[in-house]
Amino acid sequence: MTEADEWTRRGSSFGAVAETYAELRPDYPADAVRWCVAPVGRDIETLRVLDLGAGTGKLTTLLIELGADVTAVEPDPAMLGELRRGLPSARALAGSAEQIPLPDASVDAVLCGQSLHWFDLSRALPEIARVLVPGGTLGALWNSDDDRVGWVAGLQDAAGGAASPSLSRRRAEAVSFGREQFGVAWFSPTEPAEFANSQRLTAETLVELIGTHSQILVMAPADRDRILAKVRAYLASRPETAKGQFELPMVTSVIRAVRQG
């Protein structure tokens, strides 16, 4: 199997755990969303926002709460079904970043929560530019475990890199990702930002959460069970996580760019 085939396989693996994904994947800070759309120069309550690669609607939910006029687009039928179940009144469409089912210049912002890295950007960026108005923003958000905290760094080691990507890994990737990928005629140079975030979990729900990540999902069952057992044992050994609920410290990493006129 080629690296591209493996990436496609991982990107299409989430539907099998859609319900758990909806329940346990972390939310996004409202300040991060406001920062993404700030270059438009209007209150978020006045904006038409596309949640692209919306998954089960984590970001859609927040956008609705903030008062935006939201359209969610998601290619995976199981994930889209979970979004529609949880948000029955939301405008949710089947579609992909490479073929967005919206008219030209129909949205003021396109936001991508934990999804931009799955897009074929050579095809997605022209589509995103097409549906954005001039001066509209493209923003991408990723939640990362904060491995500046000692026990979180140990968790990354226990999971063998199969847990949520760490903050240090996100920062290393961001050095080249945004500016190189968005360095096209349609968009301004990207700007990065980070926002503190956290999630209240137990050891068992954290193990379940790690089980929703693509690297785990595509493993052979025996390998998956071995990794999750190692994580479970690690969490039982740490005073921060051994008993009851605890806060998992995270950082939401964000990049944004403006649609050039």
Coordinates of C-alpha atoms in Angstrom, one line a residue:
M1 CA 0.0 0.0 0.0
T2 CA 1.4 3.4 -0.9
E3 CA 1.7 6.3 1.5
A4 CA -1.1 8.1 -0.4
D5 CA -3.4 5.0 -0.1
E6 CA -2.7 4.7 3.6
W7 CA -3.6 8.4 4.0
T8 CA -6.8 7.9 2.1
R9 CA -7.6 4.9 4.2
R10 CA -7.1 6.8 7.5
G11 CA -9.1 9.8 6.3
S12 CA -12.1 7.6 5.5
S13 CA -11.9 5.6 8.8
F14 CA -13.9 7.9 11.1
G15 CA -17.4 6.8 10.1
A16 CA -17.0 3.6 12.0
V17 CA -16.7 5.5 15.3
A18 CA -19.0 8.4 14.5
E19 CA -21.1 8.2 17.7
T20 CA -18.0 8.0 19.9
Y21 CA -16.3 10.8 17.9
A22 CA -19.3 13.1 18.5
E23 CA -19.4 12.3 22.2
L24 CA -15.7 12.5 23.0
R25 CA -13.7 14.6 20.5
P26 CA -12.9 18.0 22.1
D27 CA -14.6 21.3 21.4
Y28 CA -13.0 24.5 20.1
P29 CA -12.5 27.8 22.0
A30 CA -14.9 30.5 20.9
D31 CA -12.0 33.0 20.8
A32 CA -10.2 30.9 18.2
V33 CA -13.3 31.0 15.9
R34 CA -13.6 34.7 16.4
W35 CA -10.0 35.2 15.5
C36 CA -10.4 33.2 12.3
V37 CA -13.2 35.4 11.0
A38 CA -11.9 38.7 12.4
P39 CA -10.4 39.9 9.1
V40 CA -13.9 40.1 7.5
G41 CA -14.5 43.1 9.8
R42 CA -18.0 42.2 10.9
D43 CA -19.6 40.5 13.9
I44 CA -19.8 36.8 13.6
E45 CA -23.6 37.0 14.0
T46 CA -23.7 38.7 10.5
L47 CA -21.5 36.1 8.7
R48 CA -22.3 33.2 6.4
V49 CA -19.9 30.5 7.5
L50 CA -19.1 27.2 5.8
D51 CA -17.9 24.4 8.2
L52 CA -15.9 22.3 5.7
G53 CA -15.2 18.7 6.6
A54 CA -17.6 19.2 9.4
G55 CA -17.5 15.6 10.8
T56 CA -20.1 15.1 13.5
G57 CA -20.6 18.9 13.9
K58 CA -18.2 19.8 16.7
L59 CA -17.4 23.2 15.1
T60 CA -20.9 23.6 13.6
T61 CA -22.4 23.5 17.1
L62 CA -20.1 26.3 18.3
L63 CA -20.8 28.4 15.2
I64 CA -24.5 28.1 15.8
E65 CA -24.1 29.1 19.4
L66 CA -22.1 32.2 18.3
G67 CA -25.0 33.2 16.0
A68 CA -23.4 32.6 12.6
D69 CA -25.4 31.5 9.5
V70 CA -23.8 28.1 9.2
T71 CA -23.7 25.5 6.4
A72 CA -21.9 22.2 7.2
V73 CA -20.4 20.1 4.5
E74 CA -19.2 16.5 5.2
P75 CA -18.3 13.7 2.8
D76 CA -18.6 10.7 5.1
P77 CA -22.2 9.4 5.3
A78 CA -21.9 8.1 8.8
M79 CA -20.3 11.3 10.2
L80 CA -22.9 13.4 8.3
G81 CA -25.7 11.2 9.7
E82 CA -24.4 11.8 13.3
L83 CA -24.2 15.5 12.6
R84 CA -27.8 15.6 11.4
R85 CA -28.9 13.5 14.4
G86 CA -27.3 15.8 16.9
L87 CA -28.2 19.0 15.1
P88 CA -31.4 18.3 13.3
S89 CA -32.1 22.0 12.5
A90 CA -28.6 22.6 11.0
R91 CA -28.1 23.1 7.3
A92 CA -25.9 20.0 6.6
L93 CA -25.0 18.9 3.0
A94 CA -23.1 15.9 1.6
G95 CA -20.0 17.1 -0.2
S96 CA -16.3 17.5 -0.1
A97 CA -13.6 20.2 0.0
E98 CA -12.8 19.3 -3.6
Q99 CA -16.4 19.6 -4.7
I100 CA -18.3 22.1 -2.5
P101 CA -22.0 22.1 -3.1
L102 CA -22.4 25.8 -2.8
P103 CA -22.6 28.7 -5.3
D104 CA -19.8 31.1 -6.1
A105 CA -19.1 33.8 -3.6
S106 CA -21.8 32.5 -1.2
V107 CA -19.9 32.6 2.2
D108 CA -17.9 35.1 4.2
A109 CA -15.7 32.5 5.9
V110 CA -14.7 28.9 5.5
L111 CA -13.6 27.1 8.7
C112 CA -12.1 23.7 8.9
G113 CA -12.0 22.0 12.3
Q114 CA -9.5 19.1 12.4
S115 CA -10.1 18.6 8.6
L116 CA -7.8 20.7 6.4
H117 CA -5.0 18.1 6.4
W118 CA -7.3 15.5 4.8
F119 CA -8.0 17.7 1.8
D120 CA -6.4 17.5 -1.6
L121 CA -5.4 21.1 -1.5
S122 CA -4.5 21.3 -5.1
R123 CA -8.2 20.9 -5.8
A124 CA -9.7 22.2 -2.5
L125 CA -8.1 25.6 -2.5
P126 CA -9.6 26.7 -5.8
E127 CA -13.0 25.5 -4.6
I128 CA -12.7 27.3 -1.3
A129 CA -11.7 30.4 -3.1
R130 CA -14.6 30.0 -5.4
V131 CA -17.3 29.9 -2.7
L132 CA -15.6 32.7 -0.6
V133 CA -16.4 36.4 -1.2
P134 CA -13.3 38.7 -1.7
G135 CA -12.1 39.6 1.7
G136 CA -13.5 36.5 3.2
T137 CA -11.4 34.2 5.4
L138 CA -10.2 30.7 5.4
G139 CA -9.4 29.3 8.8
A140 CA -8.2 26.0 10.0
L141 CA -8.2 24.7 13.6
W142 CA -6.5 21.7 15.3
N143 CA -6.7 20.6 18.9
S144 CA -3.4 19.3 20.2
D145 CA -2.4 17.7 23.5
D146 CA -0.1 20.1 25.4
D147 CA 3.1 18.0 25.8
R148 CA 4.8 20.8 27.7
V149 CA 3.0 19.1 30.6
G150 CA 5.0 16.2 31.8
W151 CA 2.3 13.5 32.1
V152 CA 0.9 14.5 28.7
A153 CA 4.4 14.0 27.1
G154 CA 4.4 10.6 28.8
L155 CA 1.0 9.8 27.3
Q156 CA 2.3 10.5 23.9
D157 CA 5.1 8.0 24.5
A158 CA 2.7 5.4 25.8
A159 CA 0.5 5.7 22.7
G160 CA 3.5 5.4 20.4
G161 CA 2.4 8.5 18.5
A162 CA -1.1 7.2 17.8
A163 CA -2.9 9.6 20.2
S164 CA -3.9 13.2 19.3
P165 CA -0.9 14.9 17.7
S166 CA 1.1 16.8 20.4
L167 CA 1.6 20.6 20.4
S168 CA 5.3 20.2 19.7
R169 CA 4.4 18.1 16.6
R170 CA 1.8 20.7 15.4
R171 CA 4.3 23.5 15.8
A172 CA 7.0 21.6 13.8
E173 CA 4.5 20.9 11.0
A174 CA 3.1 24.5 11.0
V175 CA 6.5 25.9 10.2
S176 CA 6.0 24.9 6.5
F177 CA 2.4 23.8 6.2
G178 CA 0.4 27.0 6.1
R179 CA 2.7 29.4 4.3
E180 CA 3.7 26.8 1.6
Q181 CA 0.2 25.5 1.0
F182 CA -1.6 28.8 1.0
G183 CA 1.1 30.6 -1.0
V184 CA -1.2 30.9 -4.0
A185 CA -2.8 33.8 -5.8
W186 CA -6.2 33.4 -4.1
F187 CA -5.1 34.0 -0.5
S188 CA -3.0 36.3 1.6
P189 CA 0.0 34.8 3.5
T190 CA -1.3 32.7 6.4
E191 CA -1.2 33.9 10.0
P192 CA -0.9 31.5 13.0
A193 CA -2.3 31.7 16.5
E194 CA -2.7 29.4 19.5
F195 CA -5.5 29.3 22.1
A196 CA -5.5 27.4 25.4
N197 CA -8.0 24.7 25.6
S198 CA -8.8 21.7 27.9
Q199 CA -11.1 18.7 28.1
R200 CA -12.5 17.0 31.2
L201 CA -12.1 13.3 31.0
T202 CA -11.5 10.1 33.0
A203 CA -8.9 7.5 32.2
E204 CA -11.4 5.3 30.4
T205 CA -12.9 8.1 28.3
L206 CA -9.4 9.3 27.3
V207 CA -8.7 5.7 26.2
E208 CA -11.9 5.8 24.2
L209 CA -11.0 9.2 22.7
I210 CA -7.6 8.0 21.6
G211 CA -9.4 5.1 19.9
T212 CA -11.1 7.6 17.6
H213 CA -7.9 8.7 16.0
S214 CA -7.2 7.4 12.5
Q215 CA -3.8 5.8 13.2
I216 CA -5.5 3.6 15.8
L217 CA -8.6 2.9 13.6
V218 CA -6.7 1.4 10.7
M219 CA -4.5 -0.8 12.9
A220 CA -5.0 -4.6 13.1
P221 CA -7.2 -5.4 16.1
A222 CA -4.4 -7.0 18.0
D223 CA -2.1 -4.0 17.6
R224 CA -4.9 -1.6 18.5
D225 CA -5.7 -3.6 21.7
R226 CA -2.0 -3.6 22.6
I227 CA -1.6 0.2 22.2
L228 CA -4.8 1.0 24.1
A229 CA -3.9 -1.4 26.9
K230 CA -0.5 0.3 27.2
V231 CA -2.2 3.7 27.4
R232 CA -4.7 2.4 30.0
A233 CA -1.8 1.1 32.2
Y234 CA 0.1 4.4 31.9
L235 CA -2.9 6.4 33.0
A236 CA -3.5 4.1 35.9
S237 CA 0.1 4.7 37.0
R238 CA 0.0 8.5 37.1
P239 CA -1.4 10.4 40.1
E240 CA -2.9 13.0 37.7
T241 CA -5.1 10.5 35.9
A242 CA -5.4 7.4 38.1
K243 CA -8.6 8.4 39.9
G244 CA -11.8 10.1 38.7
Q245 CA -12.0 13.1 36.4
F246 CA -9.1 15.3 35.3
E247 CA -8.3 18.0 32.8
L248 CA -6.4 17.1 29.7
P249 CA -4.5 20.3 28.8
M250 CA -4.6 21.1 25.1
V251 CA -3.8 24.0 22.7
T252 CA -5.9 24.9 19.7
S253 CA -3.6 25.8 16.9
V254 CA -5.1 28.0 14.2
I255 CA -4.1 29.5 10.8
R256 CA -6.1 31.9 8.7
A257 CA -5.7 33.6 5.4
V258 CA -7.8 36.2 3.5
R259 CA -9.4 35.6 0.1
Q260 CA -7.7 38.1 -2.3
G261 CA -10.0 40.3 -4.4

